[in-house]
Tab-separated table of C-alpha atoms in Angstrom:
chain	number	residue	atom	x	y	z
A	1	MET	CA	-7.767	3.312	-10.021
A	2	LEU	CA	-7.705	3.541	-5.803
A	3	TYR	CA	-11.283	2.202	-5.759
A	4	PHE	CA	-10.199	-0.516	-8.523
A	5	SER	CA	-7.089	-1.213	-6.481
A	6	LEU	CA	-9.512	-2.266	-3.676
A	7	ALA	CA	-11.372	-4.285	-5.658
A	8	LYS	CA	-8.538	-6.107	-6.474
A	9	LEU	CA	-7.239	-6.773	-2.664
A	10	LEU	CA	-11.227	-7.556	-1.990
A	11	ALA	CA	-10.609	-10.360	-5.071
A	12	SER	CA	-8.660	-12.946	-2.722
A	13	PRO	CA	-10.252	-12.000	0.792
A	14	LEU	CA	-8.176	-14.314	2.629
A	15	ALA	CA	-4.922	-13.399	2.102
A	16	SER	CA	-5.446	-9.771	1.971
A	17	LEU	CA	-7.519	-10.131	5.667
A	18	MET	CA	-4.295	-11.796	6.839
A	19	THR	CA	-2.065	-9.006	5.768
A	20	VAL	CA	-4.273	-6.680	7.104
A	21	ALA	CA	-4.615	-8.492	10.563
A	22	VAL	CA	-0.785	-8.844	10.924
A	23	ILE	CA	-0.674	-5.146	10.224
A	24	GLY	CA	-3.583	-4.675	12.473
A	25	ILE	CA	-1.629	-6.606	15.047
A	26	SER	CA	1.981	-4.639	15.042
A	27	ILE	CA	-0.178	-1.246	15.118
A	28	ALA	CA	-2.245	-2.112	17.635
A	29	LEU	CA	-0.085	-3.299	20.510
A	30	PRO	CA	2.332	0.644	20.539
A	31	THR	CA	-1.426	1.988	20.258
A	32	ALA	CA	-2.921	0.534	23.588
A	33	SER	CA	0.059	0.932	24.501
A	34	TYR	CA	0.890	4.434	24.113
A	35	VAL	CA	-2.599	5.264	25.607
A	36	LEU	CA	-2.355	3.060	28.713
A	37	LEU	CA	0.674	4.925	28.956
A	38	ALA	CA	-0.989	8.617	28.148
A	39	ASN	CA	-3.551	7.674	30.833
A	40	ALA	CA	-0.607	6.873	33.877
A	41	GLN	CA	1.080	10.106	32.969
A	42	THR	CA	-2.390	11.897	33.461
A	43	ALA	CA	-2.992	10.045	36.754
A	44	SER	CA	0.412	10.304	37.986
A	45	SER	CA	0.099	14.113	37.117
A	46	ASP	CA	-3.032	14.281	39.029
A	47	TRP	CA	-1.111	12.712	42.009
A	48	ASP	CA	1.202	15.672	41.506
A	49	ALA	CA	-0.898	18.258	41.653
A	50	ASN	CA	-2.512	17.190	44.714
A	51	ALA	CA	0.652	16.361	46.702
A	52	ARG	CA	-0.760	16.061	50.234
A	53	ILE	CA	1.062	16.182	53.331
A	54	SER	CA	-0.395	13.742	55.910
A	55	LEU	CA	-0.133	14.862	59.811
A	56	TYR	CA	-0.180	12.520	62.496
A	57	LEU	CA	-0.964	13.488	65.680
A	58	ASN	CA	-0.416	12.799	69.378
A	59	ASP	CA	-2.989	11.866	71.362
A	60	LEU	CA	-5.319	14.719	71.288
A	61	SER	CA	-8.818	15.428	72.493
A	62	SER	CA	-10.989	16.931	70.029
A	63	ALA	CA	-11.048	20.458	70.961
A	64	ASP	CA	-7.586	20.496	71.127
A	65	ALA	CA	-7.368	18.525	67.174
A	66	ASP	CA	-9.939	21.441	66.392
A	67	ALA	CA	-7.544	23.852	67.344
A	68	LEU	CA	-4.456	22.879	65.817
A	69	LEU	CA	-6.992	22.267	62.635
A	70	GLY	CA	-7.252	26.363	62.765
A	71	GLN	CA	-3.827	26.414	63.372
A	72	VAL	CA	-2.578	24.605	60.370
A	73	GLN	CA	-5.482	26.652	58.122
A	74	ALA	CA	-3.322	30.045	59.156
A	75	GLN	CA	-0.153	29.013	57.505
A	76	SER	CA	0.253	29.979	53.900
A	77	GLY	CA	0.571	28.020	50.823
A	78	ILE	CA	-2.545	25.614	51.802
A	79	ALA	CA	-5.246	25.310	49.924
A	80	GLY	CA	-7.096	23.185	52.197
A	81	VAL	CA	-7.701	20.697	55.395
A	82	ALA	CA	-9.423	17.668	56.307
A	83	TYR	CA	-9.223	16.173	60.019
A	84	LEU	CA	-9.522	12.472	59.992
A	85	SER	CA	-10.721	11.531	63.853
A	86	PRO	CA	-9.473	8.383	65.117
A	87	ASP	CA	-12.814	6.708	64.812
A	88	LYS	CA	-13.522	7.221	61.708
A	89	ALA	CA	-10.045	6.337	60.643
A	90	LEU	CA	-10.985	3.162	62.197
A	91	GLU	CA	-14.252	2.974	60.572
A	92	GLU	CA	-12.734	3.074	57.105
A	93	PHE	CA	-9.559	0.903	58.039
A	94	ARG	CA	-12.326	-1.455	59.767
A	95	GLU	CA	-14.458	-1.308	56.057
A	96	ILE	CA	-11.495	-1.530	53.654
A	97	SER	CA	-8.926	-3.797	54.833
A	98	GLY	CA	-11.602	-6.743	56.327
A	99	PHE	CA	-9.910	-6.788	59.504
A	100	GLY	CA	-12.548	-6.192	61.268
A	101	ASP	CA	-12.774	-8.749	63.576
A	102	ALA	CA	-9.193	-8.610	64.301
A	103	LEU	CA	-9.662	-4.911	64.541
A	104	ASP	CA	-12.604	-6.292	67.350
A	105	ALA	CA	-10.167	-7.958	69.901
A	106	LEU	CA	-8.336	-4.800	70.522
A	107	ASP	CA	-8.902	-2.827	73.836
A	108	ASN	CA	-8.847	0.416	72.171
A	109	ASN	CA	-7.612	2.097	69.015
A	110	PRO	CA	-4.710	1.840	67.671
A	111	LEU	CA	-4.825	4.532	64.936
A	112	PRO	CA	-4.183	8.208	65.244
A	113	GLY	CA	-5.967	11.086	64.372
A	114	VAL	CA	-5.037	12.431	61.025
A	115	ILE	CA	-4.894	15.858	59.282
A	116	VAL	CA	-4.982	15.634	55.462
A	117	VAL	CA	-3.371	19.108	53.769
A	118	GLU	CA	-3.646	19.648	50.329
A	119	PRO	CA	-1.177	22.552	49.685
A	120	GLN	CA	-1.725	25.192	47.059
A	121	ALA	CA	-1.028	23.797	43.623
A	122	GLY	CA	1.815	24.086	41.953
A	123	LEU	CA	4.461	24.044	44.820
A	124	SER	CA	7.861	23.618	44.142
A	125	ALA	CA	9.241	20.364	45.573
A	126	GLU	CA	11.239	22.491	47.833
A	127	ARG	CA	8.532	25.277	49.074
A	128	LEU	CA	6.458	21.722	49.764
A	129	GLN	CA	8.953	20.099	51.460
A	130	ALA	CA	9.425	23.377	53.800
A	131	LEU	CA	5.983	23.552	54.023
A	132	ALA	CA	5.854	19.893	55.413
A	133	ASP	CA	8.957	20.854	57.970
A	134	SER	CA	6.950	24.219	59.569
A	135	LEU	CA	3.892	21.919	59.923
A	136	ASN	CA	6.049	19.197	61.676
A	137	ARG	CA	7.153	21.465	64.346
A	138	LEU	CA	3.543	22.290	65.520
A	139	ASP	CA	2.337	20.901	68.509
A	140	GLY	CA	0.254	18.088	68.976
A	141	VAL	CA	2.270	16.956	65.594
A	142	ASP	CA	3.673	13.712	65.875
A	143	LEU	CA	5.042	13.254	62.266
A	144	ALA	CA	4.154	15.318	59.026
A	145	GLN	CA	4.783	13.523	56.258
A	146	LEU	CA	5.232	14.671	52.597
A	147	ASP	CA	4.812	11.855	49.916
A	148	VAL	CA	6.792	13.041	46.837
A	149	GLU	CA	9.707	10.678	46.285
A	150	TRP	CA	7.470	8.045	44.893
A	151	VAL	CA	5.687	10.161	42.564
A	152	LYS	CA	9.652	10.640	41.819
A	153	ARG	CA	9.901	6.700	41.196
A	154	LEU	CA	7.245	6.404	39.387
A	155	HIS	CA	7.719	9.231	37.065
A	156	ALA	CA	11.493	7.465	36.358
A	157	ILE	CA	9.498	4.285	35.918
A	158	LEU	CA	7.443	6.023	33.301
A	159	ARG	CA	10.006	7.634	31.506
A	160	ILE	CA	11.104	3.670	31.043
A	161	ILE	CA	8.322	2.308	29.855
A	162	ARG	CA	8.159	5.733	26.948
A	163	ARG	CA	11.253	4.482	25.751
A	164	SER	CA	10.137	0.787	25.414
A	165	VAL	CA	6.917	1.863	23.749
A	166	THR	CA	8.814	4.089	21.520
A	167	ALA	CA	11.350	1.401	20.764
A	168	LEU	CA	8.596	-1.406	20.479
A	169	ALA	CA	6.421	1.377	17.608
A	170	ALA	CA	9.551	1.457	15.712
A	171	LEU	CA	10.270	-2.397	15.816
A	172	LEU	CA	6.575	-2.956	14.679
A	173	SER	CA	6.798	-0.329	12.392
A	174	LEU	CA	9.515	-2.003	10.867
A	175	ALA	CA	7.574	-5.095	11.077
A	176	VAL	CA	4.497	-3.307	8.879
A	177	LEU	CA	6.937	-2.239	6.397
A	178	LEU	CA	8.318	-5.750	5.581
A	179	VAL	CA	4.552	-7.505	5.804
A	180	VAL	CA	3.535	-5.017	2.847
A	181	GLY	CA	6.827	-5.087	0.877
A	182	ASN	CA	6.409	-8.744	0.843
A	183	THR	CA	2.701	-8.728	-0.092
A	184	ILE	CA	3.151	-6.292	-2.674
A	185	ARG	CA	6.308	-8.390	-3.749
A	186	LEU	CA	4.120	-11.712	-4.149
A	187	ASP	CA	1.478	-9.397	-5.916
A	188	ILE	CA	4.001	-8.389	-8.202
A	189	LEU	CA	5.432	-11.554	-9.295
A	190	ASN	CA	1.528	-13.105	-9.051
A	191	ARG	CA	0.592	-10.394	-11.988
A	192	ARG	CA	3.859	-10.747	-13.662
A	193	ALA	CA	2.206	-11.516	-17.012
A	194	GLU	CA	-0.116	-8.192	-16.329
A	195	ILE	CA	2.292	-6.190	-16.515
A	196	GLU	CA	4.218	-7.283	-18.828
A	197	VAL	CA	1.362	-6.759	-21.593
A	198	THR	CA	0.569	-3.670	-20.170
A	199	LYS	CA	4.246	-2.704	-20.728
A	200	LEU	CA	4.075	-3.707	-24.520
A	201	ILE	CA	1.077	-1.933	-24.874
A	202	GLY	CA	2.446	1.466	-23.895
A	203	ALA	CA	2.509	1.561	-19.618
A	204	THR	CA	4.563	3.877	-18.367
A	205	ASP	CA	5.872	2.270	-15.297
A	206	GLY	CA	4.373	5.131	-13.004
A	207	PHE	CA	1.107	3.929	-14.311
A	208	ILE	CA	2.364	0.061	-13.620
A	209	ARG	CA	3.572	1.062	-9.974
A	210	ARG	CA	0.345	3.236	-9.122
A	211	PRO	CA	-2.337	0.098	-8.201
A	212	PHE	CA	0.428	-1.065	-6.240
A	213	LEU	CA	1.105	2.032	-4.133
A	214	TYR	CA	-2.427	2.508	-3.681
A	215	GLY	CA	-2.745	-1.574	-2.411
A	216	GLY	CA	-0.146	-0.774	-0.151
A	217	ILE	CA	-1.669	2.410	1.132
A	218	TRP	CA	-5.159	0.086	1.446
A	219	TYR	CA	-3.201	-2.538	3.808
A	220	GLY	CA	-1.881	0.286	6.088
A	221	LEU	CA	-4.993	1.940	6.274
A	222	LEU	CA	-7.086	-1.053	6.604
A	223	GLY	CA	-4.785	-2.234	9.392
A	224	GLY	CA	-4.768	1.170	10.963
A	225	ALA	CA	-8.356	0.758	11.438
A	226	LEU	CA	-8.294	-2.881	12.890
A	227	ALA	CA	-5.494	-1.586	15.041
A	228	LEU	CA	-7.725	0.838	16.531
A	229	VAL	CA	-10.575	-1.664	16.740
A	230	LEU	CA	-8.556	-3.651	18.624
A	231	SER	CA	-6.840	-1.458	20.934
A	232	GLY	CA	-9.847	-0.142	21.602
A	233	THR	CA	-11.461	-3.345	22.133
A	234	THR	CA	-8.510	-3.672	25.189
A	235	LEU	CA	-9.200	-0.569	26.475
A	236	LEU	CA	-12.670	-1.116	27.086
A	237	LEU	CA	-11.974	-4.436	28.680
A	238	LEU	CA	-9.317	-3.090	30.903
A	239	ARG	CA	-11.825	0.335	32.243
A	240	GLU	CA	-13.987	-1.257	34.734
A	241	PRO	CA	-11.291	-3.107	36.342
A	242	VAL	CA	-8.335	0.315	36.323
A	243	ALA	CA	-11.795	2.083	37.660
A	244	GLN	CA	-12.074	-0.424	40.152
A	245	LEU	CA	-8.430	-0.093	41.123
A	246	ALA	CA	-8.510	4.094	41.356
A	247	SER	CA	-11.712	3.870	43.881
A	248	LEU	CA	-9.589	1.096	46.278
A	249	TYR	CA	-6.925	4.354	46.308
A	250	GLY	CA	-9.981	7.058	46.785
A	251	SER	CA	-9.168	8.733	43.613
A	252	ALA	CA	-12.084	9.183	40.639
A	253	PHE	CA	-9.655	8.302	38.116
A	254	ARG	CA	-11.066	6.631	34.979
A	255	LEU	CA	-9.242	5.422	31.946
A	256	ARG	CA	-9.246	7.442	29.000
A	257	MET	CA	-9.786	5.885	25.486
A	258	PHE	CA	-7.830	7.660	22.275
A	259	ASP	CA	-8.680	11.031	21.004
A	260	TRP	CA	-9.661	11.477	17.350
A	261	GLN	CA	-5.958	12.588	17.194
A	262	LEU	CA	-4.329	9.698	18.177
A	263	ALA	CA	-7.057	7.865	15.813
A	264	VAL	CA	-6.137	10.013	12.796
A	265	LEU	CA	-2.339	9.189	13.405
A	266	VAL	CA	-2.840	5.755	13.477
A	267	LEU	CA	-4.679	5.393	10.183
A	268	GLY	CA	-2.409	8.289	8.660
A	269	GLY	CA	0.610	6.322	10.141
A	270	GLY	CA	-0.440	2.845	8.384
A	271	ALA	CA	-1.186	4.363	5.298
A	272	THR	CA	2.377	5.845	5.396
A	273	LEU	CA	3.784	3.055	6.215
A	274	GLY	CA	1.788	1.024	3.773
A	275	TRP	CA	2.709	3.040	0.759
A	276	LEU	CA	6.069	2.782	1.764
A	277	GLY	CA	5.981	-0.629	2.205
A	278	SER	CA	4.874	-1.464	-1.584
A	279	TRP	CA	7.325	1.838	-2.929
A	280	LEU	CA	10.187	-0.263	-2.073
A	281	ALA	CA	9.107	-3.940	-2.973
A	282	VAL	CA	7.420	-1.830	-6.095
A	283	GLY	CA	11.112	-0.394	-6.885
A	284	ARG	CA	13.158	-3.245	-6.342
A	285	HIS	CA	11.055	-5.971	-8.349
A	286	LEU	CA	8.815	-3.799	-11.423
A	287	LYS	CA	12.965	-3.288	-13.147
A	288	ARG	CA	13.002	-6.616	-13.556
A	289	ILE	CA	9.870	-7.532	-15.216
A	290	GLU	CA	10.186	-6.568	-18.811
A	291	PRO	CA	8.449	-8.329	-21.691
A	292	ARG	CA	10.397	-10.399	-23.627
B	1	MET	CA	7.953	4.652	-41.637
B	2	ILE	CA	9.787	2.099	-40.332
B	3	ARG	CA	13.140	1.639	-41.379
B	4	PHE	CA	16.039	-0.852	-40.936
B	5	ASP	CA	19.671	-0.009	-42.048
B	6	ASN	CA	22.060	-2.385	-41.819
B	7	VAL	CA	20.537	-3.952	-38.457
B	8	SER	CA	22.166	-6.964	-36.922
B	9	LYS	CA	20.953	-8.495	-33.394
B	10	ARG	CA	23.512	-11.293	-31.530
B	11	TYR	CA	21.893	-12.330	-28.086
B	12	PRO	CA	24.304	-12.827	-25.213
B	13	GLY	CA	26.317	-15.798	-25.948
B	14	GLY	CA	23.835	-16.926	-28.746
B	15	GLN	CA	24.100	-17.004	-32.509
B	16	GLU	CA	23.296	-13.591	-34.804
B	17	ALA	CA	19.596	-13.532	-34.737
B	18	LEU	CA	19.554	-10.905	-37.665
B	19	SER	CA	22.779	-10.121	-39.785
B	20	SER	CA	22.743	-6.558	-41.733
B	21	VAL	CA	19.048	-6.869	-42.205
B	22	SER	CA	18.199	-3.589	-44.620
B	23	PHE	CA	14.536	-2.171	-45.560
B	24	HIS	CA	12.244	0.793	-45.558
B	25	LEU	CA	8.054	0.387	-45.121
B	26	THR	CA	6.681	3.696	-45.970
B	27	PRO	CA	3.778	5.194	-44.465
B	28	GLY	CA	0.689	3.280	-44.992
B	29	SER	CA	2.003	-0.008	-46.812
B	30	MET	CA	1.438	-3.285	-45.771
B	31	SER	CA	3.692	-5.784	-45.954
B	32	PHE	CA	4.610	-9.463	-45.190
B	33	LEU	CA	7.612	-11.220	-43.089
B	34	THR	CA	8.149	-14.626	-43.471
B	35	GLY	CA	10.653	-17.396	-43.092
B	36	HIS	CA	10.877	-20.638	-41.346
B	37	SER	CA	10.512	-20.355	-37.041
B	38	GLY	CA	14.159	-19.083	-36.068
B	39	ALA	CA	15.036	-16.776	-39.211
B	40	GLY	CA	14.530	-14.213	-37.140
B	41	LYS	CA	10.868	-12.778	-37.712
B	42	SER	CA	10.037	-12.410	-33.883
B	43	THR	CA	13.494	-10.565	-33.259
B	44	LEU	CA	12.526	-8.327	-36.281
B	45	LEU	CA	9.997	-7.314	-34.607
B	46	LYS	CA	10.822	-7.187	-31.031
B	47	LEU	CA	13.519	-4.602	-32.521
B	48	ILE	CA	10.674	-2.404	-33.802
B	49	ALA	CA	9.063	-2.793	-30.501
B	50	ALA	CA	11.782	-1.672	-28.344
B	51	ILE	CA	11.422	-4.641	-26.748
B	52	GLU	CA	14.769	-5.557	-27.721
B	53	ARG	CA	17.632	-3.273	-29.024
B	54	SER	CA	19.934	-3.832	-32.333
B	55	SER	CA	23.577	-4.880	-31.950
B	56	ARG	CA	24.798	-3.110	-34.493
B	57	GLY	CA	22.654	-0.445	-37.535
B	58	GLN	CA	19.761	1.702	-36.945
B	59	VAL	CA	16.503	1.182	-36.286
B	60	ILE	CA	14.453	4.049	-37.270
B	61	VAL	CA	10.460	3.760	-36.176
B	62	ASP	CA	8.393	6.666	-36.976
B	63	GLY	CA	11.073	9.134	-37.814
B	64	ARG	CA	13.098	8.377	-34.052
B	65	ASN	CA	16.236	6.436	-33.792
B	66	LEU	CA	15.226	3.073	-31.295
B	67	GLY	CA	18.876	2.896	-30.614
B	68	LYS	CA	19.069	6.574	-28.806
B	69	LEU	CA	15.703	6.555	-27.666
B	70	PRO	CA	15.968	6.870	-23.761
B	71	LYS	CA	14.012	4.155	-21.855
B	72	ARG	CA	11.552	6.334	-20.586
B	73	GLN	CA	10.284	7.139	-24.122
B	74	ILE	CA	9.672	3.927	-24.961
B	75	PRO	CA	5.987	4.032	-23.960
B	76	TRP	CA	5.354	6.847	-26.157
B	77	LEU	CA	6.638	4.783	-28.963
B	78	ARG	CA	4.453	1.863	-28.081
B	79	ARG	CA	1.509	3.757	-27.854
B	80	ARG	CA	2.194	4.588	-31.541
B	81	MET	CA	1.332	1.052	-32.616
B	82	GLY	CA	-0.523	-1.969	-31.926
B	83	ILE	CA	0.976	-5.173	-31.821
B	84	VAL	CA	-1.121	-8.431	-32.272
B	85	PHE	CA	0.361	-11.725	-30.668
B	86	GLN	CA	0.104	-15.010	-31.725
B	87	ASP	CA	-0.343	-16.199	-27.865
B	88	HIS	CA	-3.053	-13.358	-27.731
B	89	HIS	CA	-1.355	-12.077	-24.230
B	90	LEU	CA	-4.752	-11.247	-22.758
B	91	LEU	CA	-5.393	-10.778	-19.216
B	92	TYR	CA	-7.983	-13.906	-18.003
B	93	ASP	CA	-9.083	-12.520	-15.109
B	94	ARG	CA	-10.876	-9.604	-16.760
B	95	SER	CA	-13.793	-9.175	-19.488
B	96	VAL	CA	-13.585	-8.323	-23.171
B	97	PHE	CA	-14.603	-5.118	-22.920
B	98	ASP	CA	-11.680	-4.171	-19.757
B	99	ASN	CA	-9.036	-5.882	-22.123
B	100	VAL	CA	-9.715	-3.905	-24.868
B	101	SER	CA	-9.959	-0.658	-23.145
B	102	LEU	CA	-6.227	-0.995	-21.574
B	103	PRO	CA	-4.873	0.722	-24.307
B	104	LEU	CA	-6.997	3.698	-23.741
B	105	ILE	CA	-6.919	3.571	-20.061
B	106	ILE	CA	-2.786	3.726	-20.264
B	107	ALA	CA	-3.041	6.768	-22.549
B	108	GLY	CA	-5.771	8.321	-20.222
B	109	TYR	CA	-8.779	8.918	-21.961
B	110	LYS	CA	-12.546	9.881	-20.750
B	111	PRO	CA	-14.378	7.257	-19.346
B	112	ARG	CA	-16.898	8.416	-22.368
B	113	ASP	CA	-14.882	8.276	-25.315
B	114	ILE	CA	-13.219	4.445	-24.077
B	115	GLY	CA	-16.686	3.096	-23.990
B	116	ARG	CA	-17.529	4.479	-27.658
B	117	ARG	CA	-13.901	3.318	-28.947
B	118	VAL	CA	-13.877	-0.389	-27.308
B	119	ARG	CA	-17.472	-1.049	-28.578
B	120	ALA	CA	-16.691	0.501	-32.156
B	121	SER	CA	-13.729	-1.479	-32.158
B	122	LEU	CA	-15.218	-4.725	-31.229
B	123	ASP	CA	-17.663	-3.809	-33.548
B	124	LYS	CA	-14.760	-4.097	-36.127
B	125	VAL	CA	-13.714	-7.663	-35.402
B	126	GLY	CA	-17.213	-8.705	-34.643
B	127	LEU	CA	-17.747	-8.995	-30.820
B	128	LEU	CA	-19.882	-6.172	-29.845
B	129	HIS	CA	-22.412	-8.898	-28.445
B	130	LYS	CA	-19.332	-10.406	-26.429
B	131	GLU	CA	-18.182	-7.675	-24.037
B	132	LYS	CA	-18.965	-8.833	-20.668
B	133	ALA	CA	-17.523	-12.250	-21.828
B	134	MET	CA	-14.865	-13.574	-19.918
B	135	PRO	CA	-11.398	-14.188	-22.307
B	136	VAL	CA	-11.399	-18.128	-21.045
B	137	THR	CA	-14.950	-18.497	-22.325
B	138	LEU	CA	-13.887	-17.958	-26.072
B	139	SER	CA	-12.715	-20.214	-28.770
B	140	GLY	CA	-9.295	-18.968	-29.768
B	141	GLY	CA	-10.238	-17.147	-33.149
B	142	GLU	CA	-12.822	-15.118	-30.650
B	143	GLN	CA	-9.826	-14.766	-28.517
B	144	GLN	CA	-6.870	-13.348	-31.280
B	145	ARG	CA	-9.888	-10.869	-32.638
B	146	VAL	CA	-10.354	-9.927	-29.228
B	147	GLY	CA	-6.381	-8.792	-29.566
B	148	ILE	CA	-6.833	-7.702	-32.372
B	149	ALA	CA	-9.563	-4.997	-31.143
B	150	ARG	CA	-7.019	-4.332	-28.585
B	151	ALA	CA	-4.236	-3.357	-30.758
B	152	VAL	CA	-6.340	-1.198	-32.962
B	153	VAL	CA	-8.451	0.256	-30.360
B	154	HIS	CA	-6.002	3.520	-30.221
B	155	ARG	CA	-6.001	4.407	-33.896
B	156	PRO	CA	-2.899	3.374	-33.874
B	157	ALA	CA	0.051	4.583	-36.942
B	158	MET	CA	1.582	1.432	-37.062
B	159	LEU	CA	-0.149	-2.366	-37.222
B	160	LEU	CA	2.527	-5.176	-35.786
B	161	ALA	CA	1.441	-8.925	-36.149
B	162	ASP	CA	3.541	-11.955	-35.139
B	163	GLU	CA	1.886	-15.158	-36.328
B	164	PRO	CA	-1.998	-13.485	-36.157
B	165	THR	CA	-3.475	-17.014	-37.854
B	166	GLY	CA	-0.643	-19.395	-36.028
B	167	ASN	CA	-3.951	-21.230	-34.323
B	168	LEU	CA	-6.873	-20.809	-36.762
B	169	ASP	CA	-7.860	-22.641	-39.110
B	170	PRO	CA	-7.875	-21.422	-43.077
B	171	GLN	CA	-11.341	-19.753	-43.149
B	172	LEU	CA	-10.599	-17.653	-40.025
B	173	SER	CA	-7.278	-17.088	-41.080
B	174	HIS	CA	-8.708	-15.549	-44.200
B	175	GLU	CA	-11.496	-13.368	-41.584
B	176	ILE	CA	-8.637	-11.998	-39.570
B	177	MET	CA	-6.836	-11.403	-42.988
B	178	GLN	CA	-9.318	-8.922	-44.349
B	179	LEU	CA	-9.725	-7.270	-41.087
B	180	PHE	CA	-6.136	-6.236	-41.265
B	181	VAL	CA	-6.249	-5.381	-44.886
B	182	GLN	CA	-9.483	-2.920	-43.654
B	183	PHE	CA	-7.553	-1.320	-41.157
B	184	ASN	CA	-4.733	-0.679	-43.998
B	185	GLN	CA	-7.308	0.788	-46.153
B	186	VAL	CA	-7.527	3.408	-43.340
B	187	GLY	CA	-3.561	4.230	-43.785
B	188	VAL	CA	-2.695	1.953	-41.089
B	189	THR	CA	1.100	0.726	-41.816
B	190	VAL	CA	0.713	-3.276	-41.378
B	191	LEU	CA	3.748	-5.564	-40.822
B	192	ILE	CA	2.579	-9.076	-40.695
B	193	ALA	CA	5.156	-11.757	-39.582
B	194	THR	CA	3.774	-15.346	-41.157
B	195	HIS	CA	4.744	-18.771	-41.971
B	196	ASP	CA	1.656	-19.261	-43.981
B	197	ILE	CA	2.631	-19.096	-47.666
B	198	VAL	CA	-1.079	-19.560	-48.884
B	199	LEU	CA	-2.265	-16.564	-47.214
B	200	VAL	CA	0.647	-14.342	-48.439
B	201	LYS	CA	-0.090	-15.206	-51.800
B	202	ALA	CA	-3.711	-14.718	-51.489
B	203	LEU	CA	-2.879	-10.752	-51.023
B	204	ARG	CA	-0.984	-8.992	-53.166
B	205	CYS	CA	1.386	-6.922	-50.988
B	206	PRO	CA	5.595	-6.543	-50.750
B	207	VAL	CA	6.731	-9.882	-48.987
B	208	LEU	CA	10.239	-9.629	-46.954
B	209	THR	CA	11.483	-13.068	-46.572
B	210	LEU	CA	14.200	-14.006	-43.637
B	211	GLU	CA	16.165	-16.940	-44.082
B	212	GLN	CA	18.875	-17.452	-41.129
B	213	GLY	CA	18.537	-13.752	-39.971
B	214	ARG	CA	19.201	-12.413	-43.123
B	215	ILE	CA	17.055	-11.052	-45.993
B	216	ALA	CA	17.091	-13.836	-48.466
B	217	HIS	CA	14.458	-12.068	-50.576
B	218	SER	CA	12.373	-9.388	-50.798
B	219	ALA	CA	9.232	-9.553	-53.453
B	220	ASP	CA	6.845	-7.020	-54.089
B	221	ASN	CA	4.046	-9.750	-54.984
B	222	GLY	CA	2.839	-7.838	-58.036
B	223	ARG	CA	1.932	-4.631	-56.655
């Protein structure tokens, strides 16, 4: 019977395809948004975990800088340190910024040396701030900058986006429900004669309802599959530019695709919505058809 | 098998289609229901099949009082009967085989039994070679025979027919009547509504004649 209802769907391929396409697009939109959001959260929690403290140094000789490096390393709560000399900083800036010619025009190197401190993972915001303060008091350190403010802001923004994606998903689920319901309604009206005849030869309401419910499940399932294809394609297209953006920030971050749990959820959710939509339509319209 | 006690049927806003109709068809009998069009033949059949409910009086079919039959029990009542319609009521988007197998699928028969029974039924009406054909490719008489095959495929206890020979020539009509006689001979209770008096007279069966919703005349027709 499940197979038979699929065959029914394929009997009018164009109309079925349109319904499936609308469902697919409706589900693909929140799916892709969700995956992007999940990626953004992973990326931001990466930054969170390695909150860095940048120590901008006074004009020090390289021997003094080495000594300071040792002092910093001696502090507790530090996972690693890296020294970026003014010359190297200039070189990096020249490479990335494209202001090479302008830099050549300068007499001396305007950039300070920097010690990048990587605190131990899992330190609280207060501990990080305390660490930054104590580093700031070291001789030779001009400024110790702890970048957490923007991480907080990013989290606030991500929360707004997450809410929006949830609302979008809810609205589009409703749209799927209506689309399936309307398709099944038309299907019921088209098959009015058939329903009357089967009722006349002793079909129960359950028997008549079943192919329509299965039809709804198929619409939802195929729509979900199409949504996976569409959102997968979109994410693949975004992969390369995201990798480029990440490398500009010196990160090895790569866009992650949806995992199989999400794929199962999309297919299952689609099927459930399809079933529910057809169930609502069948309940409303089948009762009105009685043999005369 | 079928008993009417003072049954009246009034449609909303209309006149009485049936007035105080009483009769009794015994199990295994074969009877005709005649009368002009509009005399109430179709209404009477609809009451038996629980398509309509009586306004007054009792309709008892197969020992059940239809006035008290819950709606969800109606499918099981209809599975006890086979109904032949004047306009066939075939499903035109599927083959002859699929049309005839429908009552068996509804009743949940196993696929193997379905094939066997459908072919036996088609063989009975002489259309075994047409099982894969689509109904539109068949003549009117053939379509009517498909309808009969569908009505008897699940071996019902009762067979109701509403103008089964309505659009057919006398030769075909005669053949179809012979089919009904054969079913009756194996114990099926048969009730045929028709205005074809010639056909009725050719068979020696009880006749119920309706006139403006009343039984005008109930004849044994010599049997």
